[in-house]
CSV table of C-alpha atoms in Angstrom, one decimal:
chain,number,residue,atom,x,y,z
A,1,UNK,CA,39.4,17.4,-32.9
A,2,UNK,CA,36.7,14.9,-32.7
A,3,UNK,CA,33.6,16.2,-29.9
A,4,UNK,CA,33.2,14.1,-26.8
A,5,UNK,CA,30.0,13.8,-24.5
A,6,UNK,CA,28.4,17.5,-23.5
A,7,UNK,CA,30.0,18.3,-20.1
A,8,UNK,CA,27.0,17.7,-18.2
A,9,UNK,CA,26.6,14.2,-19.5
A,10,UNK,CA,30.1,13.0,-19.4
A,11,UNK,CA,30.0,10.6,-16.4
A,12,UNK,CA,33.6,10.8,-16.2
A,13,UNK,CA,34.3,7.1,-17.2
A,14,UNK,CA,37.6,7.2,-18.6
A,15,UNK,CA,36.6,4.9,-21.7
A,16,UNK,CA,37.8,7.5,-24.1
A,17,UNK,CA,41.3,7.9,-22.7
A,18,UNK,CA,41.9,4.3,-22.3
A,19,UNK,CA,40.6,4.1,-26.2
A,20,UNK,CA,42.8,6.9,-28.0
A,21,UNK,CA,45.3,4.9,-29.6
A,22,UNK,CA,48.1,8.3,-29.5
A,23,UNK,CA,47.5,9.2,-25.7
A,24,UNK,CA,46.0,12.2,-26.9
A,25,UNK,CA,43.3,12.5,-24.0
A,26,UNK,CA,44.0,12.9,-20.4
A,27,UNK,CA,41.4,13.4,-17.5
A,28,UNK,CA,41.7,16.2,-15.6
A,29,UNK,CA,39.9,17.8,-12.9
A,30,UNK,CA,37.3,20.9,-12.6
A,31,UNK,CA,37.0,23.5,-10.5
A,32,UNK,CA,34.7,20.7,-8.3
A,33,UNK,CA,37.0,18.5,-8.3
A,34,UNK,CA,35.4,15.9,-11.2
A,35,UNK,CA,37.9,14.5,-13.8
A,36,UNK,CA,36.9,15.3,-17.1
A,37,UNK,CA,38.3,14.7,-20.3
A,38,UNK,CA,40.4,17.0,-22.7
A,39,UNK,CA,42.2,16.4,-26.0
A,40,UNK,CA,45.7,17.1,-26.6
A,41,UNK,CA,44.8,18.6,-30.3
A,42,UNK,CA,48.8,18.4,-31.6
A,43,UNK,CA,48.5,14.6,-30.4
A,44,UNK,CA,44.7,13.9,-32.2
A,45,UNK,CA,44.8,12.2,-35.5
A,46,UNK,CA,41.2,12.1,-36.2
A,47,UNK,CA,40.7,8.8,-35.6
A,48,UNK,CA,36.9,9.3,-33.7
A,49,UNK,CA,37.6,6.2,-31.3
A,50,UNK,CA,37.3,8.4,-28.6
A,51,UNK,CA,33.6,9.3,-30.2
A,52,UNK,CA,33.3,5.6,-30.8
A,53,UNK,CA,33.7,4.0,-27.6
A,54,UNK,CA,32.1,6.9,-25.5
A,55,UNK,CA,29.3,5.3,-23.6
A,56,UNK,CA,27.2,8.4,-23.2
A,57,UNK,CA,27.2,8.8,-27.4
A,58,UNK,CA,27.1,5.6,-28.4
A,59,UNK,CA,23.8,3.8,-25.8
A,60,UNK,CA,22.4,0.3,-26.2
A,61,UNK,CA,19.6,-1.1,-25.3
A,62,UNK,CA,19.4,-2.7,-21.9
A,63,UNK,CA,19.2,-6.4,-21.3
A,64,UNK,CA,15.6,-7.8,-21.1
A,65,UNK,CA,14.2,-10.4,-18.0
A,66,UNK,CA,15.0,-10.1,-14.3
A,67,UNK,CA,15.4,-12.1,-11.8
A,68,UNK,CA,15.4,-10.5,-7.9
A,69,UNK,CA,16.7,-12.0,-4.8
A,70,UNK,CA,17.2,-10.7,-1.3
A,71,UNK,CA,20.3,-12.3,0.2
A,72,UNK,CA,23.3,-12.3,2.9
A,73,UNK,CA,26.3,-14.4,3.6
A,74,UNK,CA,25.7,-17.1,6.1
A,75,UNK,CA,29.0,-16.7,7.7
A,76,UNK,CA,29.4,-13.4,10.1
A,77,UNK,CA,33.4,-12.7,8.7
A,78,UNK,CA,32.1,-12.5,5.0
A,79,UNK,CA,28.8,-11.0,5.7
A,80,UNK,CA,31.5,-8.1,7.6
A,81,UNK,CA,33.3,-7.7,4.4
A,82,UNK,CA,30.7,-6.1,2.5
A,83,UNK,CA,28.5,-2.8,3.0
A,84,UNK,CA,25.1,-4.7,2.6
A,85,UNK,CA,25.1,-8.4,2.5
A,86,UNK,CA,28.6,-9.8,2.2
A,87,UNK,CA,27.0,-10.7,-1.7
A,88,UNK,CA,29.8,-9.5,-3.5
A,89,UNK,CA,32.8,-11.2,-1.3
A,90,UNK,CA,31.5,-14.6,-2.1
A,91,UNK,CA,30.9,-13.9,-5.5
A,92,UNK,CA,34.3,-13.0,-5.9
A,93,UNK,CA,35.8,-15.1,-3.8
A,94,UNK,CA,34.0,-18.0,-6.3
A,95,UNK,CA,35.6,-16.3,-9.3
A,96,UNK,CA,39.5,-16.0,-7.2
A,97,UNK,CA,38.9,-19.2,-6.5
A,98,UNK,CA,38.7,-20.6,-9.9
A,99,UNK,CA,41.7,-18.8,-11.0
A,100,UNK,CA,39.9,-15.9,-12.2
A,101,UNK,CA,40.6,-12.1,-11.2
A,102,UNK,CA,38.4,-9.4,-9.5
A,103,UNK,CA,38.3,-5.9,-10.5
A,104,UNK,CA,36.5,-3.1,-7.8
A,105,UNK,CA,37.6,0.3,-6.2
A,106,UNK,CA,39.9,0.6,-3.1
A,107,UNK,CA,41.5,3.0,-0.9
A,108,UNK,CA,44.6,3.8,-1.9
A,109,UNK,CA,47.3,4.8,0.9
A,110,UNK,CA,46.9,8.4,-0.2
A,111,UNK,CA,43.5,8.2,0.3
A,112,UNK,CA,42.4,8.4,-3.7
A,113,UNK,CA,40.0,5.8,-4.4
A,114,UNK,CA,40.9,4.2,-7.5
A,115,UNK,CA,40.4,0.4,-9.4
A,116,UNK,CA,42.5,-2.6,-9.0
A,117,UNK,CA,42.7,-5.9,-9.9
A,118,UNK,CA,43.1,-9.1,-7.3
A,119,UNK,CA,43.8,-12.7,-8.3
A,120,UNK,CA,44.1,-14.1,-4.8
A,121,UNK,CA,41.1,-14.2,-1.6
A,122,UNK,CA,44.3,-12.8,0.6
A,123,UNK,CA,43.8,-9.5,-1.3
A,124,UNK,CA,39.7,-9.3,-1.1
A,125,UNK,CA,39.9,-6.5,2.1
A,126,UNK,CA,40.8,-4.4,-0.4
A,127,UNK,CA,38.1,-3.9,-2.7
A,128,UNK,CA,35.1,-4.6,-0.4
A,129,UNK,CA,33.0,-2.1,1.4
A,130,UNK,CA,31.5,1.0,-0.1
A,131,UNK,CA,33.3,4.1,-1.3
A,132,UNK,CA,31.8,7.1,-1.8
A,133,UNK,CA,34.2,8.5,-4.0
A,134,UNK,CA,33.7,8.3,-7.8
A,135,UNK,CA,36.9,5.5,-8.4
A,136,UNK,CA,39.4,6.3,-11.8
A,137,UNK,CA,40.0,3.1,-14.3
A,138,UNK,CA,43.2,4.1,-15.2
A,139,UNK,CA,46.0,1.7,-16.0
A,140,UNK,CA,43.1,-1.1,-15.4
A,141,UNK,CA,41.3,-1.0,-18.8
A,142,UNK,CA,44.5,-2.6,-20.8
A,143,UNK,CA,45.0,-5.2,-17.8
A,144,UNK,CA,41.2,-6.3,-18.2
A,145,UNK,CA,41.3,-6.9,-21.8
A,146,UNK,CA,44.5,-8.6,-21.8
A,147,UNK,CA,43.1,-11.2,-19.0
A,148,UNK,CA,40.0,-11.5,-20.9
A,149,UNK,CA,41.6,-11.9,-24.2
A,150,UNK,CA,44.3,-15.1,-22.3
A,151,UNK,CA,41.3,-16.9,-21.4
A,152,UNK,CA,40.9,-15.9,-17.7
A,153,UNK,CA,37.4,-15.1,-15.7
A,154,UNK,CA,37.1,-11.6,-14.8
A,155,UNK,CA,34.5,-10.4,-12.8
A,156,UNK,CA,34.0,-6.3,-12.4
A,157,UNK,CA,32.4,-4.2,-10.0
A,158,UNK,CA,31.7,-0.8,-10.6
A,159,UNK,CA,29.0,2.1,-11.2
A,160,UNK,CA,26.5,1.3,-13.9
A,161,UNK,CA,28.1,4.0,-16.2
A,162,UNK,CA,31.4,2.3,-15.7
A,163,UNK,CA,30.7,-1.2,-16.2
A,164,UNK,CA,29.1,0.5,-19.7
A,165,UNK,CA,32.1,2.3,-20.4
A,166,UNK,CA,34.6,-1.3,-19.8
A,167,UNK,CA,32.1,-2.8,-22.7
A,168,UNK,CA,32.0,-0.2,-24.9
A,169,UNK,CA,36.2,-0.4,-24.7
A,170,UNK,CA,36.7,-3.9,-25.3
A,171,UNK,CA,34.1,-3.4,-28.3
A,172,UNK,CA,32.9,-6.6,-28.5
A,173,UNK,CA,31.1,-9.5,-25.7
A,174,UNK,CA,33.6,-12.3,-23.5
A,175,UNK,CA,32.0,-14.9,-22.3
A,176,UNK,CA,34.6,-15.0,-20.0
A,177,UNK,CA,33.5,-11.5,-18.3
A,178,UNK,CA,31.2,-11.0,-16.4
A,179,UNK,CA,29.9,-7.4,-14.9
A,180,UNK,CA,28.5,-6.5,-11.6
A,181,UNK,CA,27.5,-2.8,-11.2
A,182,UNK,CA,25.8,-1.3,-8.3
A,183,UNK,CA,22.7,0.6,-7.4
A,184,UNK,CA,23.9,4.0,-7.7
A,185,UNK,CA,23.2,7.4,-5.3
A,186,UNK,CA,25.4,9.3,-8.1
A,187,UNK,CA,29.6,9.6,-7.5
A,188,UNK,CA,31.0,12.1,-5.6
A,189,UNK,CA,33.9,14.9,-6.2
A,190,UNK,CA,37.0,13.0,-6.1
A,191,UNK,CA,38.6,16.7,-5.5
A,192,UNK,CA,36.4,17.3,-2.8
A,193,UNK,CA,37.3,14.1,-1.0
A,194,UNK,CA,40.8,14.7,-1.0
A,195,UNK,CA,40.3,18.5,0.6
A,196,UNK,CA,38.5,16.2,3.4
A,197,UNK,CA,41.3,14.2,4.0
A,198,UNK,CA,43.7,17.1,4.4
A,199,UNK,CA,41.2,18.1,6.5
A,200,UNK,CA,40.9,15.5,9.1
A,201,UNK,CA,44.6,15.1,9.0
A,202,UNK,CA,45.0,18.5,10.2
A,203,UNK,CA,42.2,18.8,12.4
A,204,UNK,CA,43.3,15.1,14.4
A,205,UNK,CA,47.2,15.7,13.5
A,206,UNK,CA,48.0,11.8,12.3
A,207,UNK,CA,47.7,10.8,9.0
A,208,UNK,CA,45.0,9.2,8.0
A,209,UNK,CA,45.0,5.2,7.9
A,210,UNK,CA,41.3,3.6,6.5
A,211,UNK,CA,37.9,5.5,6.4
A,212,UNK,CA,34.9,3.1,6.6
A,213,UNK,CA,31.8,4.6,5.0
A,214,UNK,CA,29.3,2.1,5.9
A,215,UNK,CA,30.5,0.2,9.3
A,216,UNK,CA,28.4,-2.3,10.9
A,217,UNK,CA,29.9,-2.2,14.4
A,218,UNK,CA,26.5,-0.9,15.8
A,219,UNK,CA,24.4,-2.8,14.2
A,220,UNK,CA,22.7,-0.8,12.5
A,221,UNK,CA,22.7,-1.9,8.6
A,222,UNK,CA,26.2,0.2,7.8
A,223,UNK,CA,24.7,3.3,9.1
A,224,UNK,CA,28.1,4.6,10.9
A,225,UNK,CA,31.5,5.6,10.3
A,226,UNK,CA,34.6,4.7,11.2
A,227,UNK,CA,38.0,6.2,11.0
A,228,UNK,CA,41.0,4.8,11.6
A,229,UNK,CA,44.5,7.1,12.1
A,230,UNK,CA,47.9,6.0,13.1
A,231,UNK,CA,46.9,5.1,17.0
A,232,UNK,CA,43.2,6.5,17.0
A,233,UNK,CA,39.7,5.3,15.9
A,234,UNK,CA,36.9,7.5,15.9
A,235,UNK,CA,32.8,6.0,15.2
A,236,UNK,CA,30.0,7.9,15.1
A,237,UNK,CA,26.6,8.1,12.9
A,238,UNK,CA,26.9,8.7,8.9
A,239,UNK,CA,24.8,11.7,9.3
A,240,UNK,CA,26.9,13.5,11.7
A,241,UNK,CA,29.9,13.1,8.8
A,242,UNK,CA,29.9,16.6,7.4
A,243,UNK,CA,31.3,14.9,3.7
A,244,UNK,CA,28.5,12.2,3.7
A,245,UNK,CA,26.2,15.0,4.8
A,246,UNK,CA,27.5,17.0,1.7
A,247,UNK,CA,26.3,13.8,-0.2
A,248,UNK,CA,23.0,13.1,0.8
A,249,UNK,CA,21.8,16.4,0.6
A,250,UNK,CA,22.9,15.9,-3.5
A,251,UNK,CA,25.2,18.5,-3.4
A,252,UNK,CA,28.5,17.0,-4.2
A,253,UNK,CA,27.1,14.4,-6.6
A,254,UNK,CA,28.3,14.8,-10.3
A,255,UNK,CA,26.3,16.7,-13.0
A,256,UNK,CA,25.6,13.8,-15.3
A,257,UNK,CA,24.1,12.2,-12.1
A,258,UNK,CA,21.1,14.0,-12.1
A,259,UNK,CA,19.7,13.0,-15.3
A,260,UNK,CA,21.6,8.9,-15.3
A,261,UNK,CA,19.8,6.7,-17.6
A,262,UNK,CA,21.1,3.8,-15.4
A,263,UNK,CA,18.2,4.1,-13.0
A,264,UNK,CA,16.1,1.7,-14.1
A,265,UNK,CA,15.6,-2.1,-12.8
A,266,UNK,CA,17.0,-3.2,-16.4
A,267,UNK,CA,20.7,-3.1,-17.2
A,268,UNK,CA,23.4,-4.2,-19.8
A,269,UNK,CA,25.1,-5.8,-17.0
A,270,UNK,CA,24.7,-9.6,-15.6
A,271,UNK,CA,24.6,-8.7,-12.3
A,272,UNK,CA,23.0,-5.6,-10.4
A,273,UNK,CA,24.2,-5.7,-6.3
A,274,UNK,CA,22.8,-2.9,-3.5
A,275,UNK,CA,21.6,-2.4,-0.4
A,276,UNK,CA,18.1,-4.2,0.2
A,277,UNK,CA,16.2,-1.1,1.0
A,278,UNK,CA,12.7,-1.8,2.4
A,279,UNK,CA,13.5,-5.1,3.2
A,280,UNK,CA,12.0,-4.9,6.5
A,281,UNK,CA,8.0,-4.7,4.5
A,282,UNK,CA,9.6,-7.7,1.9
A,283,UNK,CA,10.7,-10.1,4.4
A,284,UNK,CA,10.9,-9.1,7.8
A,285,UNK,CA,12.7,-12.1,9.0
A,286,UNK,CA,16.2,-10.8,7.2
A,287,UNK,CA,16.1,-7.7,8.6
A,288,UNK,CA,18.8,-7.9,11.6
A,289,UNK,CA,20.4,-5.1,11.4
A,290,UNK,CA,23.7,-6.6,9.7
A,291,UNK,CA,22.4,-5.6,6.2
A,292,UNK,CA,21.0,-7.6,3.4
A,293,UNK,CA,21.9,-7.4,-0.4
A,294,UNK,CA,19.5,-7.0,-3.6
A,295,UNK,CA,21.0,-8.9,-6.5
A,296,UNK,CA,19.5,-8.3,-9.7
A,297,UNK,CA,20.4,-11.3,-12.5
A,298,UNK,CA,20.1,-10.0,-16.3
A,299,UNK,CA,21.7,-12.2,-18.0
A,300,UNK,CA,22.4,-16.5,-18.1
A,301,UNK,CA,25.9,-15.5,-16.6
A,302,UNK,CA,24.2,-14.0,-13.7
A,303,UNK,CA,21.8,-16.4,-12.6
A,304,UNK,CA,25.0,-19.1,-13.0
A,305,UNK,CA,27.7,-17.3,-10.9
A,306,UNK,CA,24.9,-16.7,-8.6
A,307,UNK,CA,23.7,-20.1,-8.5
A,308,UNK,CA,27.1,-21.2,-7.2
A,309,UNK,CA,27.4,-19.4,-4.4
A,310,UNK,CA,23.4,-20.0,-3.3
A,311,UNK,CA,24.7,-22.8,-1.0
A,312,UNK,CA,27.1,-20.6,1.1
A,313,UNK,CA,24.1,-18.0,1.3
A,314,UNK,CA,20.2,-17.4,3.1
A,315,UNK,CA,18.6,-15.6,-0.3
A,316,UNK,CA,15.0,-15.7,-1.0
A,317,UNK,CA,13.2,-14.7,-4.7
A,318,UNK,CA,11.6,-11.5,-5.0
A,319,UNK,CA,9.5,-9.1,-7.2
A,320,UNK,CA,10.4,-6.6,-8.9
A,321,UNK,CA,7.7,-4.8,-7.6
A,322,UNK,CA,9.6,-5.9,-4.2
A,323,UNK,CA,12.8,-4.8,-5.6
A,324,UNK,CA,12.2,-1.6,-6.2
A,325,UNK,CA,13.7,1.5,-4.9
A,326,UNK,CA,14.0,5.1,-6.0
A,327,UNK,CA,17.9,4.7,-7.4
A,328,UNK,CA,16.1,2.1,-9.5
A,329,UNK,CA,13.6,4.7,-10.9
A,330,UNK,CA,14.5,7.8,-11.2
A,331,UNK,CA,18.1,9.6,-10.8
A,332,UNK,CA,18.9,11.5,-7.7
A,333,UNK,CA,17.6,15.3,-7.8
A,334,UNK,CA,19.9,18.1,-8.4
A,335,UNK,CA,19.3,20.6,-5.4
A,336,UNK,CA,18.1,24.0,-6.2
A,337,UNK,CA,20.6,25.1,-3.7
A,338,UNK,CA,23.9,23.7,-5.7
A,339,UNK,CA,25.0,25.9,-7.7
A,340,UNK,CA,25.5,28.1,-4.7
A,341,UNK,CA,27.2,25.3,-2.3
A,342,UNK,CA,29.9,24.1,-5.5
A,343,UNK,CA,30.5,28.2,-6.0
A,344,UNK,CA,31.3,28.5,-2.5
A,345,UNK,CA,33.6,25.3,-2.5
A,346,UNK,CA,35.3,27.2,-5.4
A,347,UNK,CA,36.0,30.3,-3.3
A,348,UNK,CA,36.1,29.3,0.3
A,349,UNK,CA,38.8,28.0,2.3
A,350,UNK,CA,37.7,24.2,2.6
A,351,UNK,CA,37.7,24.4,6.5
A,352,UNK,CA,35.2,27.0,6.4
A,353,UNK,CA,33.2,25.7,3.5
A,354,UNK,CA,32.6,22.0,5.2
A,355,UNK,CA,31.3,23.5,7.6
A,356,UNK,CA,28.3,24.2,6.2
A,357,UNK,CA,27.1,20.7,6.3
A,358,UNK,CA,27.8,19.9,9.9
């Protein structure tokens, strides 16, 4: 049995399982709820593509040259469609448009967040807005490669460590692909997410319907959340959300989080897309309360898809020095406190044990 990435360093990709060429490697989850993977030893045949293609094992340098803009949609119905900006709906919308396909995570009707693949603007609502849920690839990897490989444009959204986990898989560059990952907090416990579900089914008695993480019906740059059941609708601040309180204290945030080598300004992607943080000492004049995107071009394929969709935009160019925010320098600390808060999650009912973040 060939060794994968130390436990604490596996970000929980999925690159190795979509590699192993005998199905010998299945993600499962922990006792907090993260999907790791583990290696059906009567399957193995030795091969090492799973140690191959791992991302964590096998790092490259990141791309060299930067160039920073702050930017939004000028139309309000796009600008809605995404978290920060509305950035990524027209940059997908340019590649749908074209013929190409669109890869991000989305809300699945039993409330997993997992990735898909679009190839028409009708299906966009899908895979826009922020999830804070760490998303599974599987079942998209294959799809990807065969789009790539037929000639179509593919653009991907994703976390840094997954956009570096779809290149080390396809093993070698397309010009026809291009990556967009995301300035990261960390990913949270997909198992945990789920027990909150259950949980506001019970608590509200409807299933649920859609759960926006960052909403903008306030105003107030995607600082509230909404819920949405069979025949009710509930809004209120993100720090009143016992999960995302959970989150931003660091506490369900995944171990190989705490120590990502993807916080930094440079990446191995062409595209870097967040929230504009800080905006309000860069350029005042943006800062409306509808949210503004940071886009980050590394490579010539960047600056070019970017370049297309300036017109239907108000950007400006900025620093790096501007650009900078802590996701972009260091990782997110672990709390001293975690260990104890994870244990509890173990052991507690998860009624009582959400609780504790309210």
């Amino acid at each position: 049995m060939k060794n994968l990435a130390e436990k604490n360093l596996c970000t929980g990709c999925g690159a190795c399982e979509a590699a192993c060429p005998q199905n010998a490697i299945t993600l499962k989850p922990d006792k907090e709820g993260f999907l790791y993977p583990t290696i059906d030893e009567s399957l193995c045949n030795q091969c090492a593509l799973c140690t191959k293609t791992c991302p964590v094992l096998n790092h490259t340098p990141a791309n060299s040259g930067n160039a920073c803009f702050g930017a939004h949609a000028k139309e309000d119905d796009i600008r809605l469609l995404g978290s920060s900006g509305g950035i990524f709906p027209l940059l997908a919308l340019h590649v749908l448009q074209d013929g190409g396909a669109v890869f991000g995570a989305a809300l699945s009707q039993d409330g997993s967040v997992t990735h898909m693949g679009i190839d028409h603007p009708d299906q966009l609502t899908k895979i826009t807005k922020t999830k804070y849920v760490q998303s599974t690839l599987s079942g998209v990897w294959e799809s990807i490669r065969n789009l790539l490989e037929k000639g179509h444009t593919v653009l991907f959204c994703g976390t840094p460590c997954q956009s570096e986990g779809l290149r080390s898989y396809l093993e070698k560059e397309y010009d026809n692909l291009l990556l967009l990952d995301l300035i990261c907090y960390g990913v949270t416990s997909p198992g945990i997410w789920q027990s909150y579900i259950q949980f506001l089914e019970n608590r509200y008695g409807q299933k649920l319907h859609n759960f926006f993480f960052r909403d903008k019906c306030r105003q107030d740059n995607g600082h509230s959340v909404k819920i949405q059941f069979q025949d009710k609708e509930l809004s209120y601040s993100i720090y009143k959300d016992p999960y995302l309180h959970s989150y931003f204290r660091n506490i369900n945030i995944r171990p190989s989080c705490y120590q990502c080598r993807h916080c930094q300004i440079s990446r191995n992607s062409d595209m870097t897309l967040g929230d504009f943080w800080g905006i309000e000492r860069v350029n005042p004049a943006f800062d409306d309360g509808m949210g503004n995107s940071l886009l980050i071009c590394h490579t010539s394929k960047g600056r070019l898809l970017f370049d297309r969709i300036k017109m239907d935009t108000e950007w400006f160019p900025c620093t790096e020095a501007d650009a900078l925010q802590p996701r972009l320098k260091e990782p997110t600390k672990r709390p001293l406190l975690r260990q104890v808060y994870m244990g509890l999650y173990h052991w507690l009912p998860f009624s009582l044990w959400i609780r504790l973040f309210k």
